[in-house]
Short mmCIF file of C-alpha atoms in Angstrom, two decimals:
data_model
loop_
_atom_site.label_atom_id
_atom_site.label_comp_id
_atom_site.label_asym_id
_atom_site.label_seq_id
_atom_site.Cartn_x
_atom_site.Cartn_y
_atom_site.Cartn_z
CA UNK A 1 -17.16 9.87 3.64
CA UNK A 2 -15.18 6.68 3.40
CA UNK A 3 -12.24 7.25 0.69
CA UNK A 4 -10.11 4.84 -0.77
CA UNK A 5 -7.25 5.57 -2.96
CA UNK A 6 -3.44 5.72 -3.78
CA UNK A 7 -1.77 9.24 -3.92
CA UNK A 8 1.22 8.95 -5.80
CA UNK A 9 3.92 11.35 -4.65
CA UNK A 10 6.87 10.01 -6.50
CA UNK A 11 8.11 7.59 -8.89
CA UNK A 12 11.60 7.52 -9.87
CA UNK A 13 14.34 5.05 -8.46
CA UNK A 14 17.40 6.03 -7.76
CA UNK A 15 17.62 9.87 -8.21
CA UNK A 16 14.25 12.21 -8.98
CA UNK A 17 14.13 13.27 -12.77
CA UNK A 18 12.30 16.43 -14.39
CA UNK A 19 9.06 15.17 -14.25
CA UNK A 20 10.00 12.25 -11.50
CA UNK A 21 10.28 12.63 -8.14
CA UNK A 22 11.88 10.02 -5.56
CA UNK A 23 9.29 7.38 -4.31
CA UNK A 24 6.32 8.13 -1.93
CA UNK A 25 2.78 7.13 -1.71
CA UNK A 26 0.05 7.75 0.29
CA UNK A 27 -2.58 5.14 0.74
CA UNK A 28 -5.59 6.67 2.15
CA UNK A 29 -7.97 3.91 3.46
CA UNK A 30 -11.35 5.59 5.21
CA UNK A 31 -10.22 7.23 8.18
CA UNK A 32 -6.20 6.20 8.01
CA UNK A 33 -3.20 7.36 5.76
CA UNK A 34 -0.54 4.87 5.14
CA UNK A 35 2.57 6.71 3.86
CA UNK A 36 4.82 4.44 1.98
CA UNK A 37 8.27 4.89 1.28
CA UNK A 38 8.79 8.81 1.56
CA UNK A 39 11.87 10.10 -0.73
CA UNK A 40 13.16 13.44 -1.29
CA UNK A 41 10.90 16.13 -1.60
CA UNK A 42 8.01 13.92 -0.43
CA UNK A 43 6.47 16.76 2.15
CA UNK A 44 6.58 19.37 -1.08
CA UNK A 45 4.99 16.75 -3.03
CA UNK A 46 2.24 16.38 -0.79
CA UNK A 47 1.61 19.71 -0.92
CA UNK A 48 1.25 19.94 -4.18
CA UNK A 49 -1.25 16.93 -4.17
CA UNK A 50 -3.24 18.46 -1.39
CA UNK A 51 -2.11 15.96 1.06
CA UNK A 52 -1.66 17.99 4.94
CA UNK A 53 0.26 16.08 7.06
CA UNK A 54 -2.73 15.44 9.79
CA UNK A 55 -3.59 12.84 6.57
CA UNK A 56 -0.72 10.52 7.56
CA UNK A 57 -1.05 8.09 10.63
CA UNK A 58 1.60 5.41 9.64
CA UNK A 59 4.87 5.02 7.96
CA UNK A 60 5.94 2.47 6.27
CA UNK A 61 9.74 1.85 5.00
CA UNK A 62 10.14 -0.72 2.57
CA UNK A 63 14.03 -0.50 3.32
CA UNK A 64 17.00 2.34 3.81
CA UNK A 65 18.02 3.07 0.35
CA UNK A 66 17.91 6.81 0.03
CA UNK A 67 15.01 6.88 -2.84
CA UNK A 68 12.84 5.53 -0.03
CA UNK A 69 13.02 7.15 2.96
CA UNK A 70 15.40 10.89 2.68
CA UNK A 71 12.27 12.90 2.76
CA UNK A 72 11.85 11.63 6.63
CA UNK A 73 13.63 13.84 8.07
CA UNK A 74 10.98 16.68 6.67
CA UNK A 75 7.68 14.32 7.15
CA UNK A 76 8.81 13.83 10.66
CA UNK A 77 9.22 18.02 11.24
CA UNK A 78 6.15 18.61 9.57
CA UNK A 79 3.87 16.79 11.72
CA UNK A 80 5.32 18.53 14.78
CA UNK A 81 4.74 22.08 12.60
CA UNK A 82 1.49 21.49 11.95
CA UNK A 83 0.49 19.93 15.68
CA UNK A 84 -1.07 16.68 14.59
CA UNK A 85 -2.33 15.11 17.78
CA UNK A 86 -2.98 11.49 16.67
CA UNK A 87 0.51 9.19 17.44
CA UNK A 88 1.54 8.00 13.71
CA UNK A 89 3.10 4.57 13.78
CA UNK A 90 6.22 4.11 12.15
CA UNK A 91 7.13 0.76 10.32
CA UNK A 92 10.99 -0.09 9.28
CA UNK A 93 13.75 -2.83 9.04
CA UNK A 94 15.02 -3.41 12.73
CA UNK A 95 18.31 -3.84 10.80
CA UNK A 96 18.44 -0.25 9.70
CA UNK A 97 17.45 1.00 13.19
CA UNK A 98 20.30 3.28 12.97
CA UNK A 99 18.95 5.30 10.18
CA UNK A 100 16.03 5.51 11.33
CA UNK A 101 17.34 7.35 14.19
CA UNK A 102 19.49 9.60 11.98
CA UNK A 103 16.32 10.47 9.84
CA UNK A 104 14.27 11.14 12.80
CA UNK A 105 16.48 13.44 14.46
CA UNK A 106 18.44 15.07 11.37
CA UNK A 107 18.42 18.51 12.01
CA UNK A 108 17.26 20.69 15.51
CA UNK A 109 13.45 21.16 15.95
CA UNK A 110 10.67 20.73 18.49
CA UNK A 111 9.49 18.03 18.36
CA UNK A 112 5.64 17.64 19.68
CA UNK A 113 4.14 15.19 17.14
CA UNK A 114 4.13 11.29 18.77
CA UNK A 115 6.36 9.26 16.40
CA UNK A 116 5.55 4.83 17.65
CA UNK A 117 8.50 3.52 16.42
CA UNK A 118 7.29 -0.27 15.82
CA UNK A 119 10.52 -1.63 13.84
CA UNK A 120 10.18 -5.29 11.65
CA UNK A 121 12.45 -8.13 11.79
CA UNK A 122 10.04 -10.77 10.42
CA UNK A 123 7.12 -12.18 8.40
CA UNK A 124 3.50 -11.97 9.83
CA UNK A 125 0.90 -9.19 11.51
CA UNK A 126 2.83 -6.37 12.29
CA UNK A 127 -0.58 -3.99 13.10
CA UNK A 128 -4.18 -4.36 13.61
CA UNK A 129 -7.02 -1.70 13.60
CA UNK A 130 -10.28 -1.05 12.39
CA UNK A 131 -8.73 -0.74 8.99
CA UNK A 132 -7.88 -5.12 9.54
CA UNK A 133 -4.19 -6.44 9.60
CA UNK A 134 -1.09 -4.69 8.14
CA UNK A 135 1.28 -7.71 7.66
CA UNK A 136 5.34 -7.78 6.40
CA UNK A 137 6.99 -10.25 3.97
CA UNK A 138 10.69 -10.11 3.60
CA UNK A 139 11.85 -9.33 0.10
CA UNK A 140 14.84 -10.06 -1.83
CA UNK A 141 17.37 -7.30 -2.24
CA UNK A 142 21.00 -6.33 -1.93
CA UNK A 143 19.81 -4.67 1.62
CA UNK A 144 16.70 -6.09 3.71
CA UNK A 145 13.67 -4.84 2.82
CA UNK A 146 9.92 -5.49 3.57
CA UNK A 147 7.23 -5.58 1.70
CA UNK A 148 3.91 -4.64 3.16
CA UNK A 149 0.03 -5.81 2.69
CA UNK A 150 -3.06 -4.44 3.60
CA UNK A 151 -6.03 -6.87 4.92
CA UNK A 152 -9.55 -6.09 5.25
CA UNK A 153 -11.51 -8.59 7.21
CA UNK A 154 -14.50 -9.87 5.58
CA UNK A 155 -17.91 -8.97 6.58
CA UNK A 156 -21.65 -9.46 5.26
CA UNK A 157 -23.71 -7.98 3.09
CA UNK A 158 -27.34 -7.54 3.91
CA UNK A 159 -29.33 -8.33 0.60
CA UNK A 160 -32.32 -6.23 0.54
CA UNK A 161 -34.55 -8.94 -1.06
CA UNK A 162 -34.01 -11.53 1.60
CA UNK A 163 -34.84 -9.19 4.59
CA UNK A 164 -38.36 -8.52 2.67
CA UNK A 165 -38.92 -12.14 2.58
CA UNK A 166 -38.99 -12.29 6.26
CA UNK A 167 -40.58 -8.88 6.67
CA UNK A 168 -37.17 -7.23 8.19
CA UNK A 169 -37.12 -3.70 8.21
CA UNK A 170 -35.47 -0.50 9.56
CA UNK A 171 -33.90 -0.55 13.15
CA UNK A 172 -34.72 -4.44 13.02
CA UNK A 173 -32.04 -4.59 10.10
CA UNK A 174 -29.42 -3.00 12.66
CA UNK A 175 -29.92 -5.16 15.66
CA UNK A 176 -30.08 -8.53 13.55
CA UNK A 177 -26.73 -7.77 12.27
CA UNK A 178 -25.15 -6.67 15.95
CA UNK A 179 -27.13 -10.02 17.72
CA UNK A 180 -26.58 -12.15 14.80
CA UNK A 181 -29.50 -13.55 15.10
CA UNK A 182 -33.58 -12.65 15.77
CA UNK A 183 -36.89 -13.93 17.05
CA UNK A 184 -39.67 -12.88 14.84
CA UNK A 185 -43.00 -14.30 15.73
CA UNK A 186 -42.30 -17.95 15.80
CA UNK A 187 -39.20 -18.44 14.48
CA UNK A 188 -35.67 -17.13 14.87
CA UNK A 189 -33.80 -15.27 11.86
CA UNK A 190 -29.96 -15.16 11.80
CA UNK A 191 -27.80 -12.97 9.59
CA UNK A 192 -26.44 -15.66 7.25
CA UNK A 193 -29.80 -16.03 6.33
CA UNK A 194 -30.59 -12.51 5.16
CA UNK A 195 -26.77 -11.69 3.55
CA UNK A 196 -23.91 -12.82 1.54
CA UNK A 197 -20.59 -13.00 2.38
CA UNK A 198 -18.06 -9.73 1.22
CA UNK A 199 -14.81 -10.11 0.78
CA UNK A 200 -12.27 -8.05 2.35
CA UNK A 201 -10.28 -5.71 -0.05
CA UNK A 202 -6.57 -6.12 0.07
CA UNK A 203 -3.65 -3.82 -0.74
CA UNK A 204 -0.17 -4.86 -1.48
CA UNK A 205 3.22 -2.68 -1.68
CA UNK A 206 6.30 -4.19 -3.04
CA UNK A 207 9.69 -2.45 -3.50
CA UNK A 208 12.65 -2.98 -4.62
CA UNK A 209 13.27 -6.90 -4.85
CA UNK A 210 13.99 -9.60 -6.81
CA UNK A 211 11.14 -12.19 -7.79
CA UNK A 212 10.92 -14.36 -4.12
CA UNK A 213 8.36 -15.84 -2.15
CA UNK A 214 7.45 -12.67 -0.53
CA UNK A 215 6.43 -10.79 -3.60
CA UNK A 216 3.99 -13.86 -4.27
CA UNK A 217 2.98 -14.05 -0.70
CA UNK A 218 1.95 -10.01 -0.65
CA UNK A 219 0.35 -9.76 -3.93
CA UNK A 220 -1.75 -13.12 -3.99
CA UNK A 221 -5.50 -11.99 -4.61
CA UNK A 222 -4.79 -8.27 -4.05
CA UNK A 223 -7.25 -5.66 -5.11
CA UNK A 224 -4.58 -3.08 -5.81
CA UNK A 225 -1.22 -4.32 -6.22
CA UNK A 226 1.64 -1.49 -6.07
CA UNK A 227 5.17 -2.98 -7.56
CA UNK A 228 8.18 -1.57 -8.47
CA UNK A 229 9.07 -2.36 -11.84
CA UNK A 230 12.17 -0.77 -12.66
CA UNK A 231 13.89 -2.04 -16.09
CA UNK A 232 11.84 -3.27 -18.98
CA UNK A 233 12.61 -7.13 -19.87
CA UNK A 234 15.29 -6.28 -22.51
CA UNK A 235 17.51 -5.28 -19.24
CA UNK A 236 16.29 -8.09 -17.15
CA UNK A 237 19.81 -9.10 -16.78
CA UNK A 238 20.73 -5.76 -14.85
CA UNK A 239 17.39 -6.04 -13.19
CA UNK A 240 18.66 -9.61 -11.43
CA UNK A 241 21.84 -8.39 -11.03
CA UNK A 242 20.69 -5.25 -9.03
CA UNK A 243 17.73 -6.51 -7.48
CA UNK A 244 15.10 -5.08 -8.85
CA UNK A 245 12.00 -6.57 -11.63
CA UNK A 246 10.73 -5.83 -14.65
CA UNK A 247 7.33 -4.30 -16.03
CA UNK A 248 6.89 -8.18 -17.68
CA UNK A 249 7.84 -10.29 -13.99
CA UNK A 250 5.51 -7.60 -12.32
CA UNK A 251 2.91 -8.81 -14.57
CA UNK A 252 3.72 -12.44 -14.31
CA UNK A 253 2.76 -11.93 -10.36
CA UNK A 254 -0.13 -9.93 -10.88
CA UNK A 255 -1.70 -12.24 -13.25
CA UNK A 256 -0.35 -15.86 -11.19
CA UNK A 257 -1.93 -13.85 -7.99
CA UNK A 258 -5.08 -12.74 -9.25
CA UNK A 259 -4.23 -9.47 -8.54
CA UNK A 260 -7.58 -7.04 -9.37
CA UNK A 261 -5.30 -3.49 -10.35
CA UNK A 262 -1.64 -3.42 -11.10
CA UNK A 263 -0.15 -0.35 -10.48
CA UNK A 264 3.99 0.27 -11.77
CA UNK A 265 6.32 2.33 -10.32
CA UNK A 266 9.66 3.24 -9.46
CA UNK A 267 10.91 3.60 -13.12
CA UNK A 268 14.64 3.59 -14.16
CA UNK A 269 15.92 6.97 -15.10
CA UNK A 270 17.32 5.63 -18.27
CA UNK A 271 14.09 4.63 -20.24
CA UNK A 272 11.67 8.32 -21.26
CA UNK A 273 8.93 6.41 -22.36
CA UNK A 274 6.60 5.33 -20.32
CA UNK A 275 4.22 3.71 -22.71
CA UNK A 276 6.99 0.77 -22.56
CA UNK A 277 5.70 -0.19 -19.72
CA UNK A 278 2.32 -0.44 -19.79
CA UNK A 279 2.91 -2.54 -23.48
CA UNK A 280 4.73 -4.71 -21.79
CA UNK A 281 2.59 -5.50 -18.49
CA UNK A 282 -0.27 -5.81 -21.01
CA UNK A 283 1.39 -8.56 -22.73
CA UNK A 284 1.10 -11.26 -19.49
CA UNK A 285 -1.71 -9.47 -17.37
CA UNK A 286 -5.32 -8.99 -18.78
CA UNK A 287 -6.45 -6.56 -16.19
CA UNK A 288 -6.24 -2.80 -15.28
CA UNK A 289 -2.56 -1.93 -15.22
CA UNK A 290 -1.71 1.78 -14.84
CA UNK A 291 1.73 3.38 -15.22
CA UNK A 292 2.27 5.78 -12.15
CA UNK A 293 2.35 9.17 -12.67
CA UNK A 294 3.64 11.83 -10.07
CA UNK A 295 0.57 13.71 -8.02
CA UNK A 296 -1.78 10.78 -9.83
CA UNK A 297 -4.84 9.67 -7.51
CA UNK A 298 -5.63 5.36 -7.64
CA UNK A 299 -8.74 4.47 -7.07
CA UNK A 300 -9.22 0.87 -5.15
CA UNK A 301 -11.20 -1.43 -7.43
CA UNK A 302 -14.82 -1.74 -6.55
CA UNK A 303 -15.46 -5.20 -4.66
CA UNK A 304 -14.79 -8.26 -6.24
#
């Protein structure tokens, strides 16, 4: 069965906290598992959420700052552990090539699992698949960093109604929508005819940056939107400053974008409520906005 959701394995910046680990998320979308951003303790985190490694097939760092991407080394020896057959792409700054290679190989074991290193150095498709396009925007922060977005292609829907009207039924459903078109008695029948067009669903990660272009770019009309907003607006000076947002700019984009679900994350260690957040986002963005929570399951929105 087709599943669609966020696993969030960590949400702290910076260092973990008691009830905060470093970064990770696991976006499982049908048959793939796009691991985001994998801090410390990610692989115990995963187990805790149920996640086996066999889940993952790509990686995706957002940039080399140690909150996102120190629990690596451990993803990387797990998947050889555990024996998972299918290669799992790996996506990174080519500017931090270095560390990935110091992640990868951190410590001695055998390594069996098939790591496709597939570094980024600029906007645009960086995958395809049967899952659509996986595409890169460059963010603003002190270091380069990525951001990443997910894009279905669209499709059709059949509508049950119209296929009645011209008497369509069981395997004839099928081969109309492989042939695009049918003969039926005296006249031909093509899809657009019998369905509606269905929008793709979209998924958008951005971490740690300033507002930009990019963050615009990878949130516009997303159905799930996951953004780092670190400070609250009262420290929106420190969140400039260190490149970074706040819960209230993270709003601003979701709403400007049209985002469906707003998802924040990546919390500064010096605010203990959480509610803050959510207050604030609510404030600008009249949608579903959820404060991340460690070993927390998003759902994706139902269709728009």
């Amino acid at each position: 069965m087709s599943v669609r959701e966020l696993v969030v394995l960590g949400t702290a910046s910076q260092v973990p906290g008691r009830t905060r680990n470093h970064n990770g998320y696991l976006l499982r979308w049908d048959g793939e598992g796009f691991l985001f951003d994998p801090g410390e303790g990610t692989q115990r985190q995963m187990l805790f959420a149920g996640v086996p490694a066999s889940a993952i097939t790509r990686i995706c760092l957002s940039h080399f700052h140690g909150d996102h991407c120190l629990g690596l080394p451990g993803v990387v020896q797990r998947l050889s552990l555990d024996g998972v057959s299918h290669p799992v792409h790996a996506h990174y700054p080519l500017s931090g090539q270095v560390f990935f290679d110091r992640l990868r190989h951190a410590s001695v074991f055998h390594e069996t699992a098939s790591i496709v290193e597939e570094p980024v150095s600029a906007d645009g498709v960086i995958a395809t698949g049967e899952f659509g396009e996986l595409r890169a925007r460059r963010l603003d922060h002190p270091v380069e960093s990525f951001g990443y977005q997910l894009v279905e292609p669209g499709g059709r829907r059949m509508m049950p109604e119209l296929l009645a009207r011209f008497g369509i039924t069981g395997p004839e459903v099928g081969e109309l929508q492989r042939a695009g078109s049918l003969r039926f008695g005296s006249r031909t029948v093509s899809v657009e005819q019998v369905s509606v067009v269905r929008r793709g669903q979209r998924f958008a990660f951005v971490m740690d940056t300033r507002l930009c272009d990019g963050v615009y770019e990878l949130a516009d009309r997303a159905d799930l939107l996951v953004i780092e907003s670190t400070f609250l607006d009262e420290d929106a000076a420190l969140a400039e400053e260190y490149g970074h947002l706040t819960a209230r700019q993270a709003a601003r984009v979701a709403a400007e974008s049209k985002v469906g679900k707003l998802v924040l994350t990546h919390f500064s260690q010096r605010y203990d409520d959480p509610t803050k957040f959510y207050e604030e986002a609510r404030e600008i963005f009249g949608g579903e906005v959820v404060v991340a929570a460690d070993l927390s399951r998003v759902s994706m929105p139902k269709r728009r």
